[in-house]
Short mmCIF file of C-alpha atoms in Angstrom, two decimals:
data_model
loop_
_atom_site.label_atom_id
_atom_site.label_comp_id
_atom_site.label_asym_id
_atom_site.label_seq_id
_atom_site.Cartn_x
_atom_site.Cartn_y
_atom_site.Cartn_z
CA MET A 106 102.19 -36.84 -122.88
CA ASP A 107 99.33 -39.26 -123.08
CA ARG A 108 96.67 -38.12 -120.71
CA ASN A 109 95.39 -41.76 -120.37
CA SER A 110 98.55 -43.31 -119.55
CA GLY A 111 98.09 -42.20 -116.07
CA SER A 112 101.58 -40.59 -115.76
CA GLY A 113 101.94 -36.91 -115.22
CA ILE A 114 104.39 -34.37 -114.99
CA LEU A 115 104.75 -34.92 -111.28
CA GLY A 116 105.68 -38.67 -112.10
CA PHE A 117 102.47 -39.68 -110.58
CA ASP A 118 100.30 -42.69 -111.73
CA ARG A 119 96.72 -41.85 -110.85
CA ARG A 120 95.53 -45.32 -111.96
CA ARG A 121 97.64 -47.27 -109.80
CA ASP A 122 98.26 -45.15 -106.79
CA GLN A 123 94.90 -43.89 -105.33
CA SER A 124 96.19 -43.21 -101.87
CA TRP A 125 95.62 -39.49 -102.42
CA ARG A 126 91.85 -39.89 -102.21
CA GLY A 127 89.87 -39.28 -99.06
CA ARG A 128 89.89 -42.39 -96.82
CA GLY A 129 87.58 -41.12 -93.93
CA ARG A 130 88.02 -39.17 -90.74
CA ASN A 131 90.49 -41.59 -89.32
CA SER A 132 93.33 -41.13 -91.90
CA LYS A 133 95.38 -38.26 -92.96
CA PRO A 134 97.42 -37.54 -96.30
CA VAL A 135 101.36 -37.42 -96.08
CA GLN A 136 103.55 -35.88 -98.82
CA THR A 137 106.88 -37.19 -99.52
CA SER A 138 109.09 -35.90 -102.69
CA THR A 139 112.42 -36.81 -104.49
CA THR A 140 114.33 -34.91 -107.10
CA ASN A 141 116.54 -36.25 -110.03
CA SER A 142 119.55 -34.80 -111.64
CA VAL A 143 117.55 -33.12 -114.41
CA GLY A 144 115.56 -30.94 -111.78
CA TYR A 145 112.29 -32.90 -111.95
CA THR A 146 110.49 -33.62 -108.57
CA TRP A 147 108.47 -36.58 -107.84
CA ILE A 148 105.82 -36.23 -105.23
CA LYS A 149 104.04 -39.21 -103.80
CA MET A 150 100.98 -39.00 -101.38
CA THR A 151 100.55 -41.62 -98.66
CA HIS A 152 98.12 -42.13 -95.76
CA GLN A 153 98.72 -42.70 -92.24
CA PRO A 154 96.08 -43.27 -89.56
CA ARG A 155 95.00 -40.40 -87.25
CA THR A 156 95.53 -40.89 -83.58
CA LYS A 157 92.96 -39.60 -81.13
CA ALA A 158 93.40 -39.45 -77.35
CA TRP A 159 89.68 -40.25 -76.82
CA ARG A 160 89.67 -43.42 -79.11
CA VAL A 161 88.73 -46.59 -77.29
CA PRO A 162 91.28 -49.45 -78.19
CA SER A 163 89.59 -52.08 -80.26
CA SER A 164 90.59 -54.77 -77.63
CA GLN A 165 88.15 -53.36 -75.09
CA PRO A 166 84.65 -54.59 -75.36
CA LYS A 167 81.81 -51.85 -76.00
CA ILE A 168 78.69 -51.95 -73.70
CA GLN A 169 75.48 -52.29 -75.25
CA LEU A 170 72.36 -50.70 -73.98
CA GLU A 171 70.66 -54.14 -73.51
CA GLN A 172 73.39 -55.21 -71.16
CA LEU A 173 72.72 -52.83 -68.67
CA THR A 174 71.06 -54.26 -65.56
CA ASN A 175 67.40 -53.36 -64.93
CA ASP A 176 68.06 -51.40 -61.81
CA ILE A 177 70.52 -49.20 -63.63
CA PHE A 178 68.28 -48.60 -66.72
CA TYR A 179 65.36 -47.99 -64.40
CA GLU A 180 67.35 -45.41 -62.58
CA ILE A 181 68.36 -43.68 -65.64
CA LEU A 182 64.66 -43.55 -66.71
CA SER A 183 63.44 -42.22 -63.59
CA HIS A 184 65.16 -38.85 -64.13
CA LEU A 185 63.65 -38.34 -67.44
CA PRO A 186 60.49 -36.21 -68.04
CA VAL A 187 57.26 -38.23 -68.55
CA GLU A 188 56.87 -37.27 -72.29
CA ASP A 189 60.54 -38.43 -73.04
CA ILE A 190 59.91 -41.76 -71.55
CA VAL A 191 56.82 -42.26 -73.66
CA ARG A 192 58.77 -41.31 -76.70
CA LEU A 193 61.40 -43.85 -76.06
CA ARG A 194 58.82 -46.39 -77.19
CA GLN A 195 59.41 -45.42 -80.78
CA VAL A 196 63.06 -46.55 -80.85
CA CYS A 197 62.84 -50.23 -80.55
CA LYS A 198 60.64 -53.09 -79.38
CA TRP A 199 63.00 -53.59 -76.27
CA LEU A 200 62.51 -49.95 -75.09
CA GLN A 201 58.91 -50.30 -75.68
CA GLU A 202 58.72 -53.15 -73.35
CA VAL A 203 61.07 -51.66 -70.74
CA THR A 204 59.06 -48.50 -70.62
CA ARG A 205 55.92 -50.36 -69.66
CA GLN A 206 57.35 -51.85 -66.51
CA ARG A 207 55.82 -50.87 -63.22
CA ALA A 208 59.15 -50.51 -61.63
CA VAL A 209 60.03 -47.71 -64.04
CA TRP A 210 56.82 -45.74 -63.35
CA SER A 211 56.96 -46.42 -59.75
CA SER A 212 60.40 -44.88 -59.46
CA VAL A 213 59.35 -42.01 -61.81
CA TYR A 214 56.38 -41.26 -59.52
CA GLU A 215 58.58 -41.16 -56.42
CA LYS A 216 61.30 -38.89 -57.70
CA SER A 217 58.75 -36.64 -59.80
CA ASN A 218 58.53 -32.84 -58.96
CA LEU A 219 54.97 -32.76 -60.24
CA LEU A 220 52.07 -31.98 -58.06
CA ARG A 221 50.87 -35.56 -57.02
CA PRO A 222 49.33 -37.35 -54.28
CA GLU A 223 51.33 -39.67 -52.10
CA GLY A 224 52.19 -42.93 -53.68
CA PRO A 225 52.35 -45.04 -55.43
CA THR A 226 50.01 -47.45 -53.63
CA PRO A 227 50.31 -51.13 -53.99
CA THR A 228 47.04 -51.45 -56.02
CA GLN A 229 48.30 -48.98 -58.76
CA THR A 230 49.31 -50.69 -61.98
CA ALA A 231 51.99 -49.60 -64.48
CA GLN A 232 49.32 -48.17 -66.67
CA ASP A 233 47.42 -46.51 -63.63
CA LEU A 234 50.79 -44.67 -62.74
CA GLU A 235 51.59 -43.71 -66.32
CA ASN A 236 48.04 -42.19 -66.84
CA LEU A 237 48.37 -40.27 -63.67
CA LEU A 238 51.83 -38.83 -64.47
CA VAL A 239 50.71 -37.82 -67.92
CA HIS A 240 47.68 -36.16 -66.38
CA PHE A 241 49.79 -34.22 -63.79
CA THR A 242 52.24 -33.13 -66.53
CA LYS A 243 49.24 -31.61 -68.57
CA ILE A 244 48.03 -29.79 -65.57
CA GLN A 245 51.34 -28.44 -64.50
CA ARG A 246 51.92 -27.21 -68.13
CA LYS A 247 48.48 -25.57 -68.16
CA TRP A 248 49.42 -23.55 -64.85
CA SER A 249 52.90 -22.60 -66.13
CA GLU A 250 52.76 -21.78 -69.82
CA HIS A 251 50.07 -19.06 -70.02
CA SER A 252 49.84 -15.72 -68.23
CA GLU A 253 46.08 -16.30 -67.98
CA VAL A 254 44.37 -19.56 -67.39
CA GLN A 255 40.89 -20.60 -68.60
CA PRO A 256 39.19 -23.90 -67.72
CA VAL A 257 38.24 -26.05 -70.78
CA SER A 258 35.04 -27.64 -69.75
CA ARG A 259 32.16 -27.46 -67.27
CA LYS A 260 29.68 -29.78 -65.43
CA SER A 261 26.84 -28.42 -63.40
CA ILE A 262 24.36 -29.83 -60.76
CA LYS A 263 20.93 -28.24 -60.46
CA CYS A 264 19.97 -27.30 -56.89
CA ALA A 265 16.26 -28.15 -55.89
CA LEU A 266 16.41 -25.42 -53.25
CA PRO A 267 17.73 -21.81 -53.82
CA TYR A 268 20.15 -22.25 -50.95
CA ILE A 269 21.99 -25.36 -50.07
CA TYR A 270 23.53 -25.97 -46.73
CA GLY A 271 26.83 -27.47 -47.70
CA VAL A 272 28.97 -28.55 -50.74
CA ALA A 273 32.20 -30.47 -50.20
CA MET A 274 34.74 -31.82 -52.79
CA VAL A 275 36.44 -35.21 -51.90
CA SER A 276 39.63 -36.30 -53.54
CA GLY A 277 38.75 -34.11 -56.65
CA ARG A 278 36.50 -36.84 -57.78
CA TYR A 279 33.30 -36.75 -55.63
CA LEU A 280 31.04 -33.92 -54.78
CA ILE A 281 28.81 -34.13 -51.65
CA VAL A 282 25.81 -31.81 -51.68
CA GLY A 283 23.64 -31.27 -48.53
CA ALA A 284 20.08 -29.55 -48.99
CA GLY A 285 17.18 -29.87 -46.84
CA ASN A 286 17.23 -33.13 -45.06
CA GLU A 287 19.14 -35.02 -47.78
CA ILE A 288 22.71 -35.53 -48.57
CA SER A 289 23.66 -36.50 -52.25
CA TRP A 290 27.05 -37.89 -53.76
CA TYR A 291 28.03 -37.31 -57.16
CA ASP A 292 30.94 -38.96 -59.10
CA LEU A 293 32.54 -36.38 -61.21
CA ASP A 294 34.30 -38.96 -63.21
CA GLN A 295 31.13 -40.59 -64.59
CA ASP A 296 30.14 -40.07 -68.23
CA SER A 297 27.05 -37.83 -68.78
CA GLU A 298 25.48 -36.45 -71.80
CA GLY A 299 25.68 -32.65 -71.88
CA GLU A 300 26.92 -30.46 -69.04
CA TRP A 301 24.33 -31.53 -66.43
CA LEU A 302 24.98 -34.11 -63.75
CA ASP A 303 21.47 -35.32 -62.87
CA VAL A 304 21.84 -38.62 -61.23
CA PRO A 305 23.72 -38.92 -57.91
CA VAL A 306 25.68 -42.10 -57.03
CA ALA A 307 23.81 -42.30 -53.71
CA LYS A 308 21.38 -40.48 -51.23
CA TYR A 309 21.15 -40.37 -47.39
CA ASP A 310 18.22 -38.97 -45.48
CA VAL A 311 19.36 -37.23 -42.30
CA SER A 312 15.80 -36.73 -40.82
CA THR A 313 14.57 -38.96 -37.82
CA PRO A 314 11.71 -41.21 -38.91
CA GLY A 315 8.49 -39.85 -37.86
CA ALA A 316 9.93 -36.47 -36.73
CA GLY A 317 9.04 -34.66 -39.99
CA PRO A 318 11.30 -32.63 -42.21
CA ILE A 319 14.36 -31.02 -40.63
CA ALA A 320 17.17 -28.79 -42.10
CA MET A 321 20.73 -29.98 -42.09
CA GLN A 322 23.46 -27.56 -41.67
CA PHE A 323 27.31 -27.14 -41.73
CA LEU A 324 28.29 -29.93 -43.90
CA SER A 325 32.01 -30.78 -44.09
CA ALA A 326 34.04 -33.63 -45.45
CA GLN A 327 37.48 -35.05 -45.03
CA ALA A 328 39.00 -37.66 -47.46
CA ASN A 329 41.19 -40.69 -46.31
CA PRO A 330 39.89 -41.03 -42.73
CA ASP A 331 42.03 -42.97 -40.38
CA GLY A 332 44.32 -43.73 -43.51
CA GLU A 333 41.55 -45.76 -45.38
CA GLY A 334 42.21 -44.09 -48.83
CA PRO A 335 40.91 -41.49 -51.17
CA ASP A 336 37.54 -43.13 -51.91
CA VAL A 337 36.48 -43.01 -48.24
CA ALA A 338 35.47 -39.87 -46.42
CA TYR A 339 34.17 -38.59 -43.09
CA VAL A 340 30.97 -36.35 -43.55
CA SER A 341 30.06 -34.19 -40.78
CA PHE A 342 26.84 -32.01 -40.29
CA PHE A 343 24.52 -30.46 -37.72
CA VAL A 344 21.08 -31.77 -37.30
CA ASP A 345 18.47 -32.21 -34.49
CA HIS A 346 20.76 -30.50 -31.96
CA CYS A 347 23.67 -32.87 -32.67
CA MET A 348 26.80 -32.96 -34.55
CA LYS A 349 26.78 -36.26 -36.62
CA VAL A 350 29.59 -38.00 -38.44
CA LEU A 351 29.22 -40.47 -41.27
CA LYS A 352 31.76 -42.54 -42.80
CA VAL A 353 31.02 -42.85 -46.63
CA LYS A 354 32.47 -45.35 -49.09
CA LEU A 355 32.21 -43.50 -52.35
CA LEU A 356 33.61 -45.84 -55.04
CA PRO A 357 30.66 -47.07 -57.11
CA PRO A 358 29.08 -49.68 -56.96
CA ASP A 359 30.26 -50.28 -53.37
CA THR A 360 28.91 -47.06 -51.88
CA SER A 361 27.94 -47.42 -48.43
CA VAL A 362 26.95 -44.98 -45.42
CA GLU A 363 27.72 -45.61 -41.89
CA THR A 364 27.16 -43.41 -38.77
CA VAL A 365 30.46 -43.50 -36.66
CA ALA A 366 29.99 -40.68 -34.21
CA GLU A 367 27.34 -38.31 -32.70
CA PHE A 368 28.17 -35.61 -30.50
CA GLY A 369 25.52 -33.71 -28.37
CA PRO A 370 23.11 -32.53 -27.68
CA LEU A 371 24.57 -29.18 -28.09
CA ILE A 372 23.07 -26.25 -26.13
CA LEU A 373 24.51 -23.62 -28.56
CA MET A 374 23.95 -23.78 -32.44
CA PRO A 375 27.23 -24.12 -34.33
CA SER A 376 28.28 -20.97 -36.07
CA TRP A 377 31.54 -22.51 -37.63
CA ASP A 378 33.32 -25.93 -37.92
CA ARG A 379 36.42 -27.53 -39.35
CA LEU A 380 36.96 -31.19 -40.19
CA GLN A 381 40.66 -32.08 -40.59
CA ASN A 382 42.91 -34.88 -39.71
CA ASP A 383 40.18 -36.95 -37.98
CA TYR A 384 39.35 -33.93 -35.63
CA LEU A 385 36.09 -31.90 -35.83
CA LEU A 386 36.21 -28.51 -34.38
CA VAL A 387 33.00 -26.56 -33.63
CA ARG A 388 32.43 -23.11 -32.52
CA SER A 389 28.97 -22.47 -30.93
CA GLY A 390 27.55 -18.97 -30.56
CA LEU A 391 23.73 -19.13 -30.94
CA SER A 392 21.67 -20.30 -27.99
CA LEU A 393 19.41 -23.28 -28.53
CA VAL A 394 17.99 -23.01 -24.97
CA PRO A 395 16.52 -19.89 -23.05
CA GLU A 396 18.89 -20.23 -20.09
CA ILE A 397 22.20 -19.45 -22.15
CA GLU A 398 23.03 -16.00 -23.18
CA GLU A 399 23.07 -15.33 -26.91
CA ASP A 400 26.68 -14.10 -26.96
CA SER A 401 28.21 -17.27 -25.47
CA PHE A 402 31.32 -18.58 -26.96
CA ILE A 403 31.92 -22.30 -26.69
CA LEU A 404 34.68 -24.29 -28.73
CA ARG A 405 34.53 -28.16 -28.63
CA LEU A 406 37.09 -30.41 -30.31
CA PHE A 407 35.96 -34.10 -31.11
CA HIS A 408 38.36 -36.93 -32.13
CA ILE A 409 36.28 -39.06 -34.36
CA PRO A 410 37.97 -42.45 -34.16
CA THR A 411 37.80 -42.51 -30.30
CA ARG A 412 34.51 -40.55 -29.89
CA ARG A 413 36.38 -38.26 -27.40
CA GLU A 414 35.37 -34.74 -26.82
CA TYR A 415 37.85 -31.82 -25.56
CA GLY A 416 37.20 -28.43 -24.27
CA PHE A 417 39.44 -25.40 -24.31
CA VAL A 418 40.92 -22.98 -21.87
CA LEU A 419 41.25 -19.61 -23.62
CA ASP A 420 42.30 -16.06 -22.63
CA GLU A 421 39.19 -13.72 -22.29
CA ASN A 422 41.37 -11.02 -23.97
CA VAL A 423 41.72 -13.24 -27.09
CA LEU A 424 38.18 -14.08 -27.12
CA SER A 425 37.07 -10.51 -26.89
CA HIS A 426 38.38 -9.88 -30.24
CA ALA A 427 37.32 -13.35 -31.74
CA SER A 428 34.53 -11.98 -34.11
CA TYR A 429 36.69 -13.43 -36.94
CA TRP A 430 39.24 -16.17 -36.67
CA ASN A 431 40.43 -19.24 -38.50
CA CYS A 432 42.38 -22.29 -37.55
CA MET A 433 44.43 -25.16 -38.78
CA ILE A 434 44.32 -28.74 -37.44
CA THR A 435 47.65 -30.35 -37.98
CA THR A 436 48.56 -33.87 -36.93
CA THR A 437 50.28 -32.60 -33.84
CA HIS A 438 48.77 -29.13 -33.11
CA LEU A 439 45.64 -27.09 -33.14
CA ILE A 440 46.69 -23.59 -34.58
CA MET A 441 44.27 -20.71 -34.00
CA LEU A 442 44.84 -17.39 -35.73
CA PHE A 443 42.97 -14.27 -34.33
CA PRO A 444 43.62 -11.25 -36.59
CA GLN A 445 43.88 -7.85 -34.74
CA PRO A 446 43.16 -5.11 -37.47
CA HIS A 447 43.46 -2.32 -35.07
CA ARG A 448 47.05 -3.36 -34.19
CA HIS A 449 47.91 -4.80 -37.59
CA GLU A 450 48.81 -8.08 -35.93
CA THR A 451 47.66 -11.54 -35.54
CA ASP A 452 47.44 -13.44 -32.14
CA VAL A 453 48.49 -17.03 -32.60
CA VAL A 454 47.54 -19.62 -30.07
CA ILE A 455 48.61 -23.19 -30.16
CA PHE A 456 47.30 -26.28 -28.42
CA ASN A 457 49.20 -29.68 -28.41
CA LEU A 458 46.65 -32.43 -29.59
CA PRO A 459 46.41 -35.48 -27.49
CA THR A 460 48.81 -38.27 -28.51
CA GLY A 461 47.90 -41.78 -29.02
CA SER A 462 48.66 -42.78 -25.34
CA SER A 463 46.86 -39.81 -23.84
CA ILE A 464 43.80 -39.75 -26.18
CA ASP A 465 42.05 -42.47 -24.28
CA SER A 466 42.96 -41.42 -20.85
CA SER A 467 40.35 -40.57 -18.18
CA SER A 468 41.90 -37.12 -17.48
CA VAL A 469 39.74 -34.06 -17.60
CA PRO A 470 39.23 -33.35 -21.44
CA GLN A 471 40.54 -29.78 -21.43
CA LEU A 472 43.20 -28.61 -23.73
CA ALA A 473 45.49 -25.88 -22.26
CA VAL A 474 47.49 -23.29 -24.43
CA THR A 475 51.06 -24.50 -24.89
CA HIS A 476 52.39 -21.59 -27.08
CA THR A 477 51.24 -18.01 -27.88
CA ALA A 478 52.88 -15.78 -30.35
CA VAL A 479 52.17 -12.62 -32.42
CA TYR A 480 52.83 -12.34 -36.04
CA PRO A 481 53.36 -8.80 -37.47
CA CYS A 482 50.45 -8.81 -39.93
CA SER A 483 46.75 -9.44 -40.01
CA ILE A 484 46.06 -13.01 -41.37
CA TRP A 485 42.50 -13.42 -42.68
CA GLY A 486 42.81 -16.82 -44.31
CA ALA A 487 45.37 -19.54 -44.01
CA GLU A 488 45.79 -23.20 -45.25
CA CYS A 489 48.53 -25.60 -44.03
CA VAL A 490 50.35 -27.10 -46.94
CA HIS A 491 53.09 -28.98 -45.21
CA GLU A 492 54.36 -30.30 -41.78
CA THR A 493 57.75 -31.78 -40.68
CA THR A 494 59.07 -32.77 -37.35
CA SER A 495 62.77 -32.90 -36.40
CA SER A 496 64.92 -33.01 -33.21
CA ASN A 497 68.20 -31.61 -32.21
CA ASP A 498 71.06 -33.15 -30.04
CA SER A 499 69.60 -31.75 -26.97
CA GLY A 500 66.37 -33.75 -27.41
CA ILE A 501 64.28 -30.58 -28.26
CA PHE A 502 61.59 -31.48 -30.95
CA GLU A 503 60.58 -28.85 -33.34
CA VAL A 504 57.56 -28.92 -35.72
CA ARG A 505 57.54 -26.70 -38.87
CA VAL A 506 54.16 -25.82 -40.09
CA ARG A 507 54.31 -24.36 -43.52
CA ILE A 508 51.24 -22.33 -44.50
CA LEU A 509 49.86 -20.21 -47.23
CA ALA A 510 48.14 -17.11 -45.75
CA ILE A 511 46.16 -13.97 -46.95
CA CYS A 512 47.76 -11.18 -45.11
CA HIS A 513 46.71 -7.49 -44.66
CA GLU A 514 49.20 -4.92 -43.36
CA GLY A 515 46.24 -2.74 -42.34
CA TYR A 516 42.47 -2.27 -42.95
CA GLU A 517 42.38 0.79 -44.76
CA CYS A 518 40.81 0.71 -48.49
CA HIS A 519 44.12 1.53 -50.03
CA ILE A 520 46.15 -1.17 -48.09
CA PRO A 521 47.46 -3.96 -50.43
CA ILE A 522 46.75 -7.73 -49.72
CA PHE A 523 49.44 -10.25 -49.97
CA LEU A 524 49.53 -14.05 -50.27
CA GLU A 525 52.56 -15.10 -47.93
CA TYR A 526 54.30 -18.36 -47.81
CA LEU A 527 55.75 -18.89 -44.30
CA ASP A 528 56.74 -21.49 -41.47
CA ILE A 529 55.37 -21.50 -38.04
CA ILE A 530 58.29 -23.13 -36.04
CA ILE A 531 56.86 -24.60 -33.01
CA PRO A 532 59.49 -26.02 -30.37
CA SER A 533 58.84 -28.52 -27.60
CA VAL A 534 60.65 -26.00 -25.39
CA GLY A 535 60.88 -22.30 -26.18
CA THR A 536 59.07 -19.74 -28.20
CA VAL A 537 57.27 -19.83 -31.64
CA LYS A 538 59.16 -18.41 -34.45
CA PHE A 539 58.07 -17.30 -37.87
CA LEU A 540 60.00 -17.77 -41.15
CA LYS A 541 58.56 -15.90 -44.26
CA HIS A 542 59.83 -17.69 -47.55
CA SER A 543 58.08 -15.32 -50.12
CA SER A 544 55.00 -13.30 -50.94
CA ALA A 545 52.88 -12.28 -53.83
CA LEU A 546 50.64 -9.24 -54.31
CA LEU A 547 46.92 -9.93 -54.84
CA ARG A 548 46.27 -7.35 -57.42
CA GLY A 549 42.85 -5.75 -57.41
CA VAL A 550 42.06 -7.25 -53.95
CA ARG A 551 41.23 -4.86 -51.14
CA PRO A 552 40.29 -5.03 -47.48
CA GLY A 553 36.46 -5.27 -47.18
CA THR A 554 36.15 -8.36 -49.51
CA MET A 555 35.30 -11.83 -48.60
CA GLU A 556 38.64 -13.75 -49.16
CA LYS A 557 39.57 -17.35 -49.26
CA VAL A 558 42.48 -19.47 -50.18
CA LEU A 559 42.53 -23.18 -50.97
CA THR A 560 45.52 -25.36 -51.60
CA THR A 561 46.65 -28.70 -52.97
CA SER A 562 50.11 -29.50 -52.07
CA CYS A 563 53.00 -32.11 -52.00
CA SER A 564 56.51 -31.92 -50.75
CA SER A 565 57.94 -30.47 -53.89
CA ILE A 566 55.28 -28.00 -55.07
CA THR A 567 51.97 -26.26 -54.06
CA PHE A 568 49.14 -25.14 -56.25
CA ALA A 569 46.78 -22.49 -54.71
CA LEU A 570 43.62 -20.79 -55.46
CA SER A 571 42.81 -17.40 -53.91
CA TYR A 572 39.31 -15.98 -54.21
CA SER A 573 37.89 -12.64 -53.20
CA GLN A 574 34.47 -11.20 -53.63
CA SER A 575 33.48 -7.43 -53.13
CA ALA A 576 30.61 -7.06 -50.71
CA VAL A 577 29.35 -4.13 -52.64
CA ASN A 578 29.50 -5.64 -56.05
CA PRO A 579 29.67 -9.44 -55.78
CA ILE A 580 29.79 -10.12 -59.57
CA ASP A 581 32.12 -7.41 -60.99
CA GLY A 582 34.10 -7.74 -57.74
CA GLN A 583 34.99 -11.41 -58.18
CA ILE A 584 38.90 -12.12 -58.47
CA ILE A 585 40.02 -15.64 -59.00
CA THR A 586 43.91 -15.86 -58.96
CA MET A 587 45.93 -19.20 -59.41
CA HIS A 588 49.37 -19.67 -57.77
CA VAL A 589 52.25 -21.97 -58.23
CA VAL A 590 54.37 -22.05 -55.03
CA MET A 591 57.74 -23.59 -55.18
CA PRO A 592 59.42 -24.43 -51.66
CA GLY A 593 62.44 -22.62 -50.65
CA THR A 594 65.91 -24.21 -50.00
CA SER A 595 68.87 -22.98 -47.85
CA THR A 596 69.91 -20.59 -50.50
CA ASP A 597 66.43 -19.89 -52.10
CA GLU A 598 63.46 -18.46 -50.38
CA GLY A 599 61.09 -19.87 -52.71
CA THR A 600 58.77 -18.35 -55.31
CA ILE A 601 54.98 -17.65 -55.80
CA ALA A 602 54.10 -17.34 -59.58
CA THR A 603 50.71 -15.80 -59.95
CA LYS A 604 48.22 -15.53 -62.81
CA ARG A 605 44.49 -14.88 -63.23
CA LEU A 606 41.87 -17.33 -63.68
CA THR A 607 38.96 -16.52 -65.87
CA LEU A 608 35.63 -18.45 -66.26
CA PRO A 609 34.29 -18.17 -69.92
CA GLY A 610 31.00 -16.47 -70.10
CA GLU A 611 30.31 -16.41 -66.33
CA LYS A 612 28.10 -13.66 -65.34
CA ASP A 613 26.75 -14.87 -61.92
CA ALA A 614 27.89 -14.28 -58.41
CA LEU A 615 29.80 -17.24 -57.29
CA ALA A 616 31.17 -18.74 -54.05
CA LEU A 617 34.29 -20.90 -54.11
CA VAL A 618 33.61 -24.12 -52.33
CA GLY A 619 36.11 -26.69 -53.51
CA PHE A 620 39.46 -26.98 -55.39
CA ASP A 621 41.66 -30.00 -56.23
CA GLY A 622 44.97 -29.36 -58.01
CA PHE A 623 45.78 -32.99 -58.59
CA ARG A 624 42.62 -33.45 -61.00
CA GLY A 625 42.65 -29.85 -62.04
CA ARG A 626 39.02 -29.25 -60.83
CA ILE A 627 37.36 -26.02 -59.17
CA CYS A 628 33.96 -26.06 -57.81
CA PHE A 629 31.74 -22.88 -57.38
CA ASN A 630 28.23 -22.53 -55.93
CA ALA A 631 25.80 -20.16 -57.80
CA PRO A 632 22.71 -20.10 -55.59
CA TYR A 633 21.23 -16.92 -56.92
CA ALA A 634 21.55 -17.63 -60.64
CA ASN A 635 18.49 -18.04 -62.82
CA ILE A 636 18.90 -21.76 -62.40
CA PRO A 637 20.47 -22.19 -59.04
CA ARG A 638 23.33 -24.67 -59.57
CA ILE A 639 26.83 -25.94 -58.63
CA ASP A 640 29.47 -25.67 -61.24
CA ILE A 641 32.62 -27.89 -61.56
CA TRP A 642 35.07 -26.55 -63.91
CA SER A 643 38.07 -28.67 -65.37
CA LEU A 644 41.38 -27.21 -66.28
CA ILE A 645 42.34 -29.88 -68.88
#
């Protein structure tokens, strides 16, 4: 038989009938056959289209990506990670244009679970929000990817005196340094050659003209006073028997300083102060006049915007054990924590802060205790990370103050120390309750060390830095630990992820004075180094 004729033993002409060849995924071969009288069988291959249940009928129009409304597409983008949105620009010019819209980045900012400040603000552009979110993504990755964290760079400020009277970090960008009779402001974002920041943005002389040099003490700072933004701060300090408060605009070149309040004269020198939520709390204990006994104990609360001063009515039994205590000033309450190591408990004393209607009243300015409670552990350091207010059907208001606390279950040298994440629940009527979400062991830290915890938080996550220093060996006994705290839900109690922070090549005794998780900066004071200095370490 002729091979080129195309006919074969099966009676199949290959040249004319090519239906047996593959015709794609949407067709399938079908075999039919006939047999003649001699016994030969002819087989013919044909194709029939495949039927698929999911196939869209050709009569229905397909939706193109460009046909989606902006609101729908922006909503889709807002659920993507920041790096995926940036990568989408490589697909086409249309996506490149869409992913540069402010509405996209504004929505991403609002829905993000990254640690970020409140926002976005009306003045922030699309590029500003994108840069911030990229920065926050890098910081969160730095905290979560490695078992041990090391900063990548350091800037330092030389101290003219071997001891400075105050250092405060504001908004993670500005550093306020008080020494002698002078306060200096440094912009940590400014470019500088080498690691030293030599030129401050501004200086302020706190001495009285003609009175000679005077030492300023107890410097504190609070960003965003009265809601004026992160580039404005209250700065408080003690000088010439008075507590003075400045309002400082820190953003160059419009830096300015204004004295907004002066409280005094004080008959007792302050031994402790706290500036928070537009309130200044001062504890005085050292006599400035002969008529007052040395061991007197006076607490004074100042509301800076209204220049009002308030006193306290405290239980003498509490004050008798007040050699060490700490407090938190929330938007609604003043919470005092008095650890009682002999009982392994903490006395919690709570005051309602004056409301807007009562703060300007002419009533006697004495704040009375509204709630007392006992927490079954000694709290030696605490920071407020979140506060919420709710009410039930009976009209009873409830304030939940979420805190991060350093807790001892005892004071013996072998007793471990924990970082606890808990709620203080303060009802308008009834007793205070505590709800512990999670805890983490601070490895290597023992009672008898100087302990401190600093936090940066938003509603979705908290970054914290705990620091302890042995009183016996302040160099080798330094332990710096970083914590990522995830809030709990109705089914999850929350978690605290802990890792060690190491400072490359650091051999000097340090004191932790500032931490900002948004920008990834940590500030230490090294007053006893060969060159007394302040170090600012950056994580990225």
